[in-house]
PDB file of C-alpha atoms in Angstrom:
ATOM      1  CA  MET A   1      19.565   9.894  22.683  1.00 64.00           C
ATOM      2  CA  ALA A   2      20.367   9.926  26.410  1.00 65.00           C
ATOM      3  CA  PHE A   3      23.160  12.213  27.654  1.00 75.00           C
ATOM      4  CA  GLU A   4      23.796  13.678  31.104  1.00 76.00           C
ATOM      5  CA  GLY A   5      25.624  16.914  31.790  1.00 77.00           C
ATOM      6  CA  ALA A   6      24.048  19.336  29.343  1.00 84.00           C
ATOM      7  CA  ASP A   7      22.481  22.582  30.594  1.00 87.00           C
ATOM      8  CA  PHE A   8      19.227  21.481  28.998  1.00 84.00           C
ATOM      9  CA  VAL A   9      17.954  18.761  26.697  1.00 87.00           C
ATOM     10  CA  HIS A  10      15.177  18.990  24.166  1.00 89.00           C
ATOM     11  CA  ARG A  11      14.013  16.096  22.032  1.00 88.00           C
ATOM     12  CA  GLY A  12      12.345  17.099  18.775  1.00 87.00           C
ATOM     13  CA  LYS A  13      10.839  15.105  15.949  1.00 86.00           C
ATOM     14  CA  VAL A  14      14.208  14.708  14.205  1.00 90.00           C
ATOM     15  CA  ARG A  15      16.755  16.682  16.236  1.00 92.00           C
ATOM     16  CA  ASP A  16      17.871  16.322  19.835  1.00 94.00           C
ATOM     17  CA  SER A  17      19.229  19.560  21.285  1.00 95.00           C
ATOM     18  CA  PHE A  18      21.789  19.774  24.122  1.00 95.00           C
ATOM     19  CA  GLY A  19      22.690  23.103  25.716  1.00 94.00           C
ATOM     20  CA  PHE A  20      26.309  23.986  26.554  1.00 92.00           C
ATOM     21  CA  GLY A  21      26.746  27.547  27.741  1.00 89.00           C
ATOM     22  CA  ALA A  22      25.999  30.017  24.940  1.00 91.00           C
ATOM     23  CA  HIS A  23      25.832  27.185  22.429  1.00 95.00           C
ATOM     24  CA  ARG A  24      23.891  24.051  21.806  1.00 95.00           C
ATOM     25  CA  ALA A  25      24.633  20.805  20.012  1.00 96.00           C
ATOM     26  CA  LEU A  26      21.998  19.716  17.533  1.00 97.00           C
ATOM     27  CA  VAL A  27      22.080  15.953  17.037  1.00 97.00           C
ATOM     28  CA  VAL A  28      20.341  15.152  13.753  1.00 97.00           C
ATOM     29  CA  THR A  29      18.958  11.626  14.011  1.00 96.00           C
ATOM     30  CA  ASP A  30      17.735   9.150  11.397  1.00 96.00           C
ATOM     31  CA  ARG A  31      14.170   9.589  12.627  1.00 95.00           C
ATOM     32  CA  VAL A  32      11.625  10.594  10.002  1.00 93.00           C
ATOM     33  CA  SER A  33       8.239  12.147  10.653  1.00 90.00           C
ATOM     34  CA  ALA A  34       5.251  13.197   8.586  1.00 87.00           C
ATOM     35  CA  PHE A  35       1.669  14.191   9.339  1.00 87.00           C
ATOM     36  CA  ASP A  36       2.996  15.183  12.812  1.00 81.00           C
ATOM     37  CA  ARG A  37       3.808  11.541  13.631  1.00 85.00           C
ATOM     38  CA  ALA A  38       7.031   9.524  13.923  1.00 87.00           C
ATOM     39  CA  LEU A  39       7.317   7.050  11.050  1.00 93.00           C
ATOM     40  CA  GLY A  40      10.562   5.156  11.635  1.00 93.00           C
ATOM     41  CA  LEU A  41      14.255   5.452  10.722  1.00 96.00           C
ATOM     42  CA  VAL A  42      15.850   6.233   7.368  1.00 95.00           C
ATOM     43  CA  PRO A  43      19.456   4.941   7.438  1.00 96.00           C
ATOM     44  CA  ASP A  44      22.090   7.733   7.215  1.00 97.00           C
ATOM     45  CA  LYS A  45      19.391  10.395   6.987  1.00 96.00           C
ATOM     46  CA  GLY A  46      20.722  12.386   9.946  1.00 97.00           C
ATOM     47  CA  ALA A  47      24.215  12.716   8.531  1.00 98.00           C
ATOM     48  CA  VAL A  48      22.871  13.698   5.113  1.00 97.00           C
ATOM     49  CA  LEU A  49      20.568  16.386   6.554  1.00 97.00           C
ATOM     50  CA  ASN A  50      23.166  17.803   8.912  1.00 98.00           C
ATOM     51  CA  GLN A  51      25.842  18.146   6.260  1.00 98.00           C
ATOM     52  CA  LEU A  52      23.489  19.406   3.565  1.00 98.00           C
ATOM     53  CA  ALA A  53      22.127  22.064   5.946  1.00 98.00           C
ATOM     54  CA  ALA A  54      25.718  23.126   6.674  1.00 98.00           C
ATOM     55  CA  TRP A  55      26.395  23.427   2.917  1.00 98.00           C
ATOM     56  CA  TRP A  56      23.373  25.692   2.534  1.00 98.00           C
ATOM     57  CA  PHE A  57      24.309  27.795   5.579  1.00 98.00           C
ATOM     58  CA  ALA A  58      27.617  28.462   3.805  1.00 98.00           C
ATOM     59  CA  GLN A  59      25.637  29.764   0.806  1.00 97.00           C
ATOM     60  CA  LEU A  60      23.831  32.186   3.137  1.00 98.00           C
ATOM     61  CA  ASP A  61      27.179  33.727   4.048  1.00 97.00           C
ATOM     62  CA  ALA A  62      27.425  35.070   0.492  1.00 94.00           C
ATOM     63  CA  LEU A  63      24.046  36.780   0.978  1.00 96.00           C
ATOM     64  CA  ASP A  64      25.158  38.254   4.319  1.00 97.00           C
ATOM     65  CA  ILE A  65      22.281  36.463   6.055  1.00 98.00           C
ATOM     66  CA  ALA A  66      23.126  35.556   9.645  1.00 98.00           C
ATOM     67  CA  HIS A  67      22.647  31.949  10.753  1.00 98.00           C
ATOM     68  CA  HIS A  68      23.276  29.921  13.883  1.00 98.00           C
ATOM     69  CA  LEU A  69      25.823  27.380  12.610  1.00 98.00           C
ATOM     70  CA  VAL A  70      29.258  27.497  14.254  1.00 97.00           C
ATOM     71  CA  ASP A  71      30.757  24.184  13.179  1.00 97.00           C
ATOM     72  CA  VAL A  72      29.933  20.633  12.110  1.00 98.00           C
ATOM     73  CA  VAL A  73      31.602  18.611  14.845  1.00 97.00           C
ATOM     74  CA  HIS A  74      30.361  15.171  13.791  1.00 98.00           C
ATOM     75  CA  PRO A  75      28.522  13.950  10.674  1.00 98.00           C
ATOM     76  CA  ASN A  76      25.320  14.032  12.723  1.00 98.00           C
ATOM     77  CA  VAL A  77      26.087  16.943  15.085  1.00 98.00           C
ATOM     78  CA  ALA A  78      26.097  20.704  14.509  1.00 98.00           C
ATOM     79  CA  LEU A  79      27.408  23.197  17.091  1.00 97.00           C
ATOM     80  CA  VAL A  80      25.184  26.264  16.908  1.00 98.00           C
ATOM     81  CA  ARG A  81      24.556  29.546  18.703  1.00 96.00           C
ATOM     82  CA  SER A  82      21.669  29.603  21.137  1.00 95.00           C
ATOM     83  CA  VAL A  83      19.001  32.126  20.119  1.00 96.00           C
ATOM     84  CA  ASP A  84      15.378  32.822  20.993  1.00 96.00           C
ATOM     85  CA  VAL A  85      13.556  30.902  18.293  1.00 97.00           C
ATOM     86  CA  LEU A  86      10.373  32.411  16.880  1.00 98.00           C
ATOM     87  CA  PRO A  87       7.169  30.403  17.518  1.00 97.00           C
ATOM     88  CA  LEU A  88       6.480  30.425  13.769  1.00 98.00           C
ATOM     89  CA  GLU A  89       7.536  28.417  10.739  1.00 97.00           C
ATOM     90  CA  ILE A  90       8.070  30.595   7.682  1.00 98.00           C
ATOM     91  CA  ILE A  91       6.937  28.657   4.605  1.00 98.00           C
ATOM     92  CA  VAL A  92       7.595  29.879   1.072  1.00 98.00           C
ATOM     93  CA  ARG A  93       5.675  28.145  -1.723  1.00 98.00           C
ATOM     94  CA  GLY A  94       6.600  28.378  -5.390  1.00 98.00           C
ATOM     95  CA  TYR A  95       4.086  25.773  -6.627  1.00 98.00           C
ATOM     96  CA  LEU A  96       0.548  24.631  -5.852  1.00 98.00           C
ATOM     97  CA  THR A  97       1.131  21.244  -4.267  1.00 96.00           C
ATOM     98  CA  GLY A  98       1.152  19.218  -1.037  1.00 91.00           C
ATOM     99  CA  SER A  99      -0.521  16.283   0.649  1.00 83.00           C
ATOM    100  CA  THR A 100      -1.244  17.475   4.210  1.00 84.00           C
ATOM    101  CA  THR A 101      -4.151  19.462   5.605  1.00 86.00           C
ATOM    102  CA  THR A 102      -1.892  22.539   5.921  1.00 88.00           C
ATOM    103  CA  SER A 103      -0.745  22.376   2.285  1.00 93.00           C
ATOM    104  CA  ALA A 104      -1.594  24.856  -0.445  1.00 96.00           C
ATOM    105  CA  TRP A 105      -3.304  22.133  -2.480  1.00 96.00           C
ATOM    106  CA  HIS A 106      -5.620  21.241   0.417  1.00 94.00           C
ATOM    107  CA  ALA A 107      -6.493  24.912   0.858  1.00 96.00           C
ATOM    108  CA  TYR A 108      -7.096  25.242  -2.860  1.00 97.00           C
ATOM    109  CA  GLN A 109      -9.537  22.350  -2.855  1.00 96.00           C
ATOM    110  CA  HIS A 110     -11.269  22.779   0.486  1.00 95.00           C
ATOM    111  CA  LEU A 111     -10.770  26.345   1.743  1.00 94.00           C
ATOM    112  CA  ASP A 112     -11.923  28.529  -1.166  1.00 95.00           C
ATOM    113  CA  ARG A 113      -8.370  28.797  -2.523  1.00 97.00           C
ATOM    114  CA  LYS A 114      -7.345  30.789   0.580  1.00 97.00           C
ATOM    115  CA  ILE A 115      -4.262  30.153   2.724  1.00 97.00           C
ATOM    116  CA  CYS A 116      -2.833  32.378   5.441  1.00 97.00           C
ATOM    117  CA  GLY A 117      -5.044  35.270   4.352  1.00 96.00           C
ATOM    118  CA  LEU A 118      -3.929  34.985   0.710  1.00 97.00           C
ATOM    119  CA  GLU A 119      -6.202  34.023  -2.179  1.00 97.00           C
ATOM    120  CA  MET A 120      -4.706  31.788  -4.845  1.00 98.00           C
ATOM    121  CA  PRO A 121      -5.619  32.314  -8.526  1.00 97.00           C
ATOM    122  CA  GLU A 122      -8.514  30.490 -10.142  1.00 97.00           C
ATOM    123  CA  GLY A 123      -8.042  27.738 -12.709  1.00 97.00           C
ATOM    124  CA  MET A 124      -4.791  26.265 -11.426  1.00 98.00           C
ATOM    125  CA  VAL A 125      -3.984  22.558 -11.401  1.00 97.00           C
ATOM    126  CA  LYS A 126      -1.993  20.609  -8.841  1.00 97.00           C
ATOM    127  CA  ASN A 127       1.791  21.097  -9.078  1.00 97.00           C
ATOM    128  CA  GLN A 128       1.461  24.241 -11.220  1.00 98.00           C
ATOM    129  CA  ARG A 129       3.883  27.098 -10.584  1.00 98.00           C
ATOM    130  CA  PHE A 130       2.623  30.283  -8.938  1.00 98.00           C
ATOM    131  CA  ASP A 131       3.378  33.532 -10.777  1.00 97.00           C
ATOM    132  CA  HIS A 132       5.034  34.726  -7.586  1.00 97.00           C
ATOM    133  CA  PRO A 133       6.037  32.737  -4.480  1.00 98.00           C
ATOM    134  CA  LEU A 134       3.637  32.837  -1.533  1.00 98.00           C
ATOM    135  CA  LEU A 135       4.702  33.378   2.087  1.00 98.00           C
ATOM    136  CA  THR A 136       2.465  31.187   4.265  1.00 98.00           C
ATOM    137  CA  PRO A 137       3.528  30.996   7.934  1.00 97.00           C
ATOM    138  CA  THR A 138       2.314  28.410  10.400  1.00 96.00           C
ATOM    139  CA  THR A 139       2.329  28.419  14.185  1.00 96.00           C
ATOM    140  CA  LYS A 140       4.466  26.062  16.256  1.00 92.00           C
ATOM    141  CA  GLU A 141       2.209  24.744  19.003  1.00 86.00           C
ATOM    142  CA  ALA A 142       2.092  21.620  21.161  1.00 76.00           C
ATOM    143  CA  HIS A 143      -1.173  20.450  19.633  1.00 77.00           C
ATOM    144  CA  GLY A 144       0.045  20.887  16.042  1.00 75.00           C
ATOM    145  CA  ASP A 145       0.857  23.548  13.465  1.00 83.00           C
ATOM    146  CA  ARG A 146      -1.800  25.745  11.908  1.00 91.00           C
ATOM    147  CA  PRO A 147      -1.693  28.354   9.155  1.00 94.00           C
ATOM    148  CA  ILE A 148      -1.715  31.969  10.266  1.00 97.00           C
ATOM    149  CA  SER A 149      -1.850  35.246   8.362  1.00 97.00           C
ATOM    150  CA  GLN A 150       0.513  38.178   8.601  1.00 97.00           C
ATOM    151  CA  GLN A 151      -2.344  40.259  10.026  1.00 97.00           C
ATOM    152  CA  GLU A 152      -3.044  37.662  12.739  1.00 98.00           C
ATOM    153  CA  ILE A 153       0.639  37.427  13.630  1.00 98.00           C
ATOM    154  CA  LEU A 154       0.799  41.158  14.290  1.00 98.00           C
ATOM    155  CA  GLN A 155      -2.630  41.569  15.887  1.00 98.00           C
ATOM    156  CA  GLN A 156      -2.191  38.589  18.230  1.00 97.00           C
ATOM    157  CA  GLY A 157       1.301  39.639  19.367  1.00 98.00           C
ATOM    158  CA  TRP A 158       3.223  36.576  18.232  1.00 98.00           C
ATOM    159  CA  LEU A 159       6.342  38.655  17.573  1.00 98.00           C
ATOM    160  CA  ASP A 160       6.073  41.228  20.364  1.00 98.00           C
ATOM    161  CA  PRO A 161       8.743  39.833  22.788  1.00 97.00           C
ATOM    162  CA  TYR A 162      11.151  39.161  19.915  1.00 98.00           C
ATOM    163  CA  ALA A 163      10.564  42.600  18.428  1.00 98.00           C
ATOM    164  CA  ALA A 164      11.352  44.180  21.799  1.00 97.00           C
ATOM    165  CA  LYS A 165      14.609  42.234  21.947  1.00 97.00           C
ATOM    166  CA  SER A 166      15.498  43.291  18.403  1.00 97.00           C
ATOM    167  CA  GLY A 167      14.771  46.956  19.072  1.00 97.00           C
ATOM    168  CA  LYS A 168      12.258  47.024  16.190  1.00 97.00           C
ATOM    169  CA  SER A 169       8.503  47.188  15.954  1.00 98.00           C
ATOM    170  CA  ALA A 170       6.737  43.868  15.335  1.00 98.00           C
ATOM    171  CA  ALA A 171       5.807  45.084  11.847  1.00 98.00           C
ATOM    172  CA  ALA A 172       9.425  45.946  11.059  1.00 98.00           C
ATOM    173  CA  LEU A 173      10.642  42.595  12.373  1.00 98.00           C
ATOM    174  CA  TRP A 174       8.054  40.774  10.251  1.00 98.00           C
ATOM    175  CA  GLU A 175       9.182  42.721   7.186  1.00 98.00           C
ATOM    176  CA  GLU A 176      12.769  41.644   7.837  1.00 98.00           C
ATOM    177  CA  ILE A 177      11.629  38.014   8.311  1.00 98.00           C
ATOM    178  CA  SER A 178       9.664  38.112   5.040  1.00 98.00           C
ATOM    179  CA  ASN A 179      12.467  39.735   3.046  1.00 98.00           C
ATOM    180  CA  THR A 180      15.016  37.243   4.423  1.00 98.00           C
ATOM    181  CA  ALA A 181      12.770  34.307   3.533  1.00 98.00           C
ATOM    182  CA  PHE A 182      12.197  35.497  -0.043  1.00 98.00           C
ATOM    183  CA  ARG A 183      15.943  36.175  -0.530  1.00 98.00           C
ATOM    184  CA  MET A 184      16.825  32.662   0.634  1.00 98.00           C
ATOM    185  CA  PHE A 185      14.130  31.111  -1.544  1.00 98.00           C
ATOM    186  CA  GLU A 186      15.252  33.006  -4.640  1.00 98.00           C
ATOM    187  CA  MET A 187      18.818  31.883  -4.058  1.00 98.00           C
ATOM    188  CA  GLY A 188      17.691  28.311  -3.377  1.00 98.00           C
ATOM    189  CA  GLN A 189      15.650  28.155  -6.588  1.00 98.00           C
ATOM    190  CA  ARG A 190      18.551  29.539  -8.618  1.00 98.00           C
ATOM    191  CA  VAL A 191      21.078  27.082  -7.182  1.00 98.00           C
ATOM    192  CA  ALA A 192      18.673  24.160  -7.579  1.00 98.00           C
ATOM    193  CA  ALA A 193      17.988  25.085 -11.213  1.00 98.00           C
ATOM    194  CA  GLU A 194      21.721  25.058 -11.945  1.00 98.00           C
ATOM    195  CA  ARG A 195      21.739  21.428 -10.780  1.00 97.00           C
ATOM    196  CA  GLY A 196      18.733  20.258 -12.740  1.00 97.00           C
ATOM    197  CA  LEU A 197      16.321  20.565  -9.825  1.00 98.00           C
ATOM    198  CA  ILE A 198      13.302  22.641  -8.833  1.00 98.00           C
ATOM    199  CA  LEU A 199      13.064  23.999  -5.283  1.00 98.00           C
ATOM    200  CA  VAL A 200       9.288  23.771  -4.961  1.00 98.00           C
ATOM    201  CA  ASP A 201       8.660  25.077  -1.458  1.00 98.00           C
ATOM    202  CA  THR A 202      10.456  25.173   1.848  1.00 98.00           C
ATOM    203  CA  LYS A 203      10.188  25.887   5.563  1.00 97.00           C
ATOM    204  CA  TYR A 204      12.481  28.337   7.353  1.00 98.00           C
ATOM    205  CA  GLU A 205      12.910  28.892  11.060  1.00 98.00           C
ATOM    206  CA  MET A 206      14.429  32.022  12.563  1.00 98.00           C
ATOM    207  CA  GLY A 207      15.274  33.488  15.925  1.00 98.00           C
ATOM    208  CA  VAL A 208      16.611  36.601  17.623  1.00 98.00           C
ATOM    209  CA  ALA A 209      20.133  36.560  19.040  1.00 97.00           C
ATOM    210  CA  GLU A 210      21.350  38.309  22.173  1.00 95.00           C
ATOM    211  CA  ASP A 211      22.451  41.340  20.127  1.00 96.00           C
ATOM    212  CA  GLY A 212      18.947  41.663  18.658  1.00 97.00           C
ATOM    213  CA  SER A 213      19.852  40.404  15.194  1.00 98.00           C
ATOM    214  CA  LEU A 214      17.653  38.052  13.184  1.00 98.00           C
ATOM    215  CA  VAL A 215      19.245  34.633  12.761  1.00 98.00           C
ATOM    216  CA  VAL A 216      18.291  31.684  10.548  1.00 98.00           C
ATOM    217  CA  VAL A 217      18.201  28.441  12.558  1.00 98.00           C
ATOM    218  CA  ASP A 218      17.330  24.750  12.315  1.00 96.00           C
ATOM    219  CA  GLU A 219      18.003  23.736   8.682  1.00 97.00           C
ATOM    220  CA  VAL A 220      17.865  25.219   5.202  1.00 98.00           C
ATOM    221  CA  HIS A 221      16.796  23.573   1.932  1.00 98.00           C
ATOM    222  CA  THR A 222      17.121  19.979   3.049  1.00 96.00           C
ATOM    223  CA  PRO A 223      14.808  17.199   1.771  1.00 94.00           C
ATOM    224  CA  ASP A 224      13.063  17.213   5.172  1.00 93.00           C
ATOM    225  CA  CYS A 225      12.051  20.886   5.081  1.00 94.00           C
ATOM    226  CA  SER A 226      11.793  21.360   1.313  1.00 96.00           C
ATOM    227  CA  ARG A 227      10.374  19.770  -1.799  1.00 96.00           C
ATOM    228  CA  PHE A 228      12.699  19.162  -4.744  1.00 97.00           C
ATOM    229  CA  TRP A 229      11.533  17.976  -8.150  1.00 97.00           C
ATOM    230  CA  LEU A 230      13.560  16.850 -11.163  1.00 97.00           C
ATOM    231  CA  ARG A 231      13.525  19.740 -13.635  1.00 97.00           C
ATOM    232  CA  ASP A 232      13.867  17.839 -16.921  1.00 97.00           C
ATOM    233  CA  SER A 233      10.669  15.777 -16.517  1.00 97.00           C
ATOM    234  CA  TYR A 234       8.495  18.328 -14.728  1.00 98.00           C
ATOM    235  CA  GLU A 235       6.627  19.823 -17.701  1.00 97.00           C
ATOM    236  CA  ALA A 236       5.848  16.460 -19.354  1.00 98.00           C
ATOM    237  CA  ARG A 237       4.583  14.945 -16.120  1.00 97.00           C
ATOM    238  CA  LEU A 238       2.475  18.028 -15.366  1.00 97.00           C
ATOM    239  CA  GLU A 239       0.820  17.824 -18.789  1.00 97.00           C
ATOM    240  CA  GLN A 240       0.081  14.128 -18.249  1.00 96.00           C
ATOM    241  CA  GLY A 241      -1.392  14.735 -14.793  1.00 94.00           C
ATOM    242  CA  GLN A 242       1.404  12.779 -13.117  1.00 95.00           C
ATOM    243  CA  GLU A 243       3.135  13.640  -9.889  1.00 93.00           C
ATOM    244  CA  PRO A 244       6.613  15.163 -10.446  1.00 95.00           C
ATOM    245  CA  ALA A 245       9.679  12.980  -9.880  1.00 94.00           C
ATOM    246  CA  ALA A 246      10.873  14.028  -6.417  1.00 92.00           C
ATOM    247  CA  LEU A 247      13.944  13.747  -4.160  1.00 91.00           C
ATOM    248  CA  ASP A 248      12.535  14.664  -0.762  1.00 88.00           C
ATOM    249  CA  LYS A 249      10.363  13.537   2.151  1.00 88.00           C
ATOM    250  CA  GLU A 250       7.227  14.077   0.084  1.00 86.00           C
ATOM    251  CA  PHE A 251       7.988  10.706  -1.479  1.00 88.00           C
ATOM    252  CA  ILE A 252       7.244   9.084   1.889  1.00 92.00           C
ATOM    253  CA  ARG A 253       4.020  11.088   2.321  1.00 90.00           C
ATOM    254  CA  ARG A 254       2.830  10.082  -1.148  1.00 88.00           C
ATOM    255  CA  GLN A 255       3.555   6.423  -0.547  1.00 92.00           C
ATOM    256  CA  ILE A 256       1.567   6.529   2.694  1.00 93.00           C
ATOM    257  CA  VAL A 257      -1.408   8.262   1.089  1.00 90.00           C
ATOM    258  CA  GLU A 258      -1.370   5.927  -1.907  1.00 91.00           C
ATOM    259  CA  ALA A 259      -1.362   2.978   0.504  1.00 92.00           C
ATOM    260  CA  GLY A 260      -4.683   4.192   1.929  1.00 93.00           C
ATOM    261  CA  PHE A 261      -3.936   6.743   4.657  1.00 93.00           C
ATOM    262  CA  ASP A 262      -6.553   9.488   4.988  1.00 90.00           C
ATOM    263  CA  VAL A 263      -4.814  12.766   5.928  1.00 85.00           C
ATOM    264  CA  ARG A 264      -8.001  13.970   7.694  1.00 85.00           C
ATOM    265  CA  SER A 265      -8.249  10.887   9.906  1.00 88.00           C
ATOM    266  CA  ASN A 266      -6.728  10.093  13.300  1.00 88.00           C
ATOM    267  CA  ALA A 267      -5.129   6.907  11.985  1.00 92.00           C
ATOM    268  CA  ASP A 268      -1.451   6.237  12.587  1.00 93.00           C
ATOM    269  CA  PRO A 269       0.412   6.829   9.288  1.00 93.00           C
ATOM    270  CA  SER A 270       3.397   4.750  10.447  1.00 93.00           C
ATOM    271  CA  THR A 271       1.355   1.580   9.900  1.00 93.00           C
ATOM    272  CA  TYR A 272       1.604   2.266   6.153  1.00 93.00           C
ATOM    273  CA  VAL A 273       5.406   2.562   6.151  1.00 94.00           C
ATOM    274  CA  THR A 274       7.431  -0.392   4.844  1.00 94.00           C
ATOM    275  CA  PRO A 275      11.192  -1.100   4.945  1.00 94.00           C
ATOM    276  CA  GLN A 276      11.190  -0.621   1.191  1.00 95.00           C
ATOM    277  CA  ILE A 277       9.829   2.907   1.495  1.00 94.00           C
ATOM    278  CA  LEU A 278      12.509   3.826   4.055  1.00 95.00           C
ATOM    279  CA  ALA A 279      15.282   2.315   1.910  1.00 95.00           C
ATOM    280  CA  GLU A 280      14.057   4.218  -1.160  1.00 94.00           C
ATOM    281  CA  ALA A 281      13.925   7.425   0.888  1.00 93.00           C
ATOM    282  CA  ARG A 282      17.605   6.914   1.823  1.00 95.00           C
ATOM    283  CA  ASP A 283      18.562   6.596  -1.829  1.00 95.00           C
ATOM    284  CA  ARG A 284      16.685   9.781  -2.721  1.00 94.00           C
ATOM    285  CA  TYR A 285      18.264  11.754   0.123  1.00 95.00           C
ATOM    286  CA  LEU A 286      21.743  10.671  -0.972  1.00 97.00           C
ATOM    287  CA  ASP A 287      20.941  11.460  -4.589  1.00 96.00           C
ATOM    288  CA  LEU A 288      19.826  14.972  -3.676  1.00 97.00           C
ATOM    289  CA  PHE A 289      22.930  15.583  -1.558  1.00 98.00           C
ATOM    290  CA  GLN A 290      25.254  14.553  -4.381  1.00 98.00           C
ATOM    291  CA  ARG A 291      23.389  16.538  -7.036  1.00 97.00           C
ATOM    292  CA  MET A 292      23.360  19.657  -4.886  1.00 97.00           C
ATOM    293  CA  THR A 293      26.849  19.668  -3.431  1.00 98.00           C
ATOM    294  CA  GLY A 294      28.808  17.643  -6.019  1.00 97.00           C
ATOM    295  CA  THR A 295      30.263  15.601  -3.152  1.00 98.00           C
ATOM    296  CA  VAL A 296      29.281  12.643  -0.985  1.00 97.00           C
ATOM    297  CA  PRO A 297      28.422  12.974   2.736  1.00 97.00           C
ATOM    298  CA  ASP A 298      30.656  11.674   5.509  1.00 97.00           C
ATOM    299  CA  LEU A 299      28.907   8.575   6.804  1.00 97.00           C
ATOM    300  CA  GLN A 300      31.800   7.171   8.853  1.00 93.00           C
ATOM    301  CA  PRO A 301      32.309   9.229  12.033  1.00 94.00           C
ATOM    302  CA  LYS A 302      35.603   8.981  13.889  1.00 93.00           C
ATOM    303  CA  GLN A 303      33.898   9.473  17.254  1.00 95.00           C
ATOM    304  CA  SER A 304      30.542   8.500  18.667  1.00 95.00           C
ATOM    305  CA  VAL A 305      27.938  11.195  19.246  1.00 95.00           C
ATOM    306  CA  ALA A 306      28.271  10.647  23.001  1.00 93.00           C
ATOM    307  CA  GLU A 307      32.037  11.259  22.826  1.00 95.00           C
ATOM    308  CA  VAL A 308      31.502  14.494  20.895  1.00 95.00           C
ATOM    309  CA  LEU A 309      28.924  15.706  23.429  1.00 95.00           C
ATOM    310  CA  THR A 310      31.263  14.888  26.283  1.00 93.00           C
ATOM    311  CA  ASP A 311      34.002  16.958  24.608  1.00 93.00           C
ATOM    312  CA  LEU A 312      31.611  19.894  24.194  1.00 92.00           C
ATOM    313  CA  ARG A 313      30.523  19.674  27.831  1.00 89.00           C
ATOM    314  CA  THR A 314      34.160  19.688  28.972  1.00 88.00           C
ATOM    315  CA  LYS A 315      34.948  22.789  26.881  1.00 83.00           C
ATOM    316  CA  ALA A 316      31.880  24.599  28.242  1.00 74.00           C
ATOM    317  CA  LEU A 317      32.815  23.983  31.900  1.00 59.00           C
TER     318      LEU A 317
END
């Protein structure tokens, strides 16, 4: 969205970020993307993601894991601390699955079962659970994400400026990043299981604050950054070679691929998206929110996003 008066503005795939002093406002839109392309709008998606991420950030407080959320100031807007965000996405995978060229399943089929320097066991089938979760980072680059190993991260200096700010070595900072990711994933899987769901895999983003501390940013365990399957039907569908029943963005990816999109092509995946797919995605996002939180999201804001941003700008002056 357009807004004048912020210290800086950054438009992402889903979030628009507006800087106000030591803070920024993250406006979570209804835009949906997959295969690194914009696909359209899912009604109410932004409000669902913003409020679900806030719910999960509150769960991190119990683990004493620092995060950037200050307040939810609008159903679609989060006020957060500004931090130096790492140029890496930290992906934790509990199951062998996926539909993109950076997925574990693609690596299993086409890259000798190797992903991010890790070798996956022989004899697995798609959607099978790993004995232990895998940590598989990817880079964040203008021309697209790519898998990267822990060794490459350290040898190529990806963490060096952030390590210097944190007062740690790059190896020590990476160890903290890894431990934090696994702790969040373990908690997420436990909470999901209590609600009849499986947290399959997820993406975390982190940064370093002014005091040198590691901070979790962006979103946590939402249907945009995570896969969630229905627990009660998983085993039967796995035995029958069927895809698990899902409540996440992977539904959209599957629909696009089943409609004929080749993930290794340069075709535009948005041409395979229909209004019916976007409407079904909305229903699944709402279903996940209600199952996870036991509540319904606020979908009726009292102010416009522009009014909220204006208030934040005034307070920052």
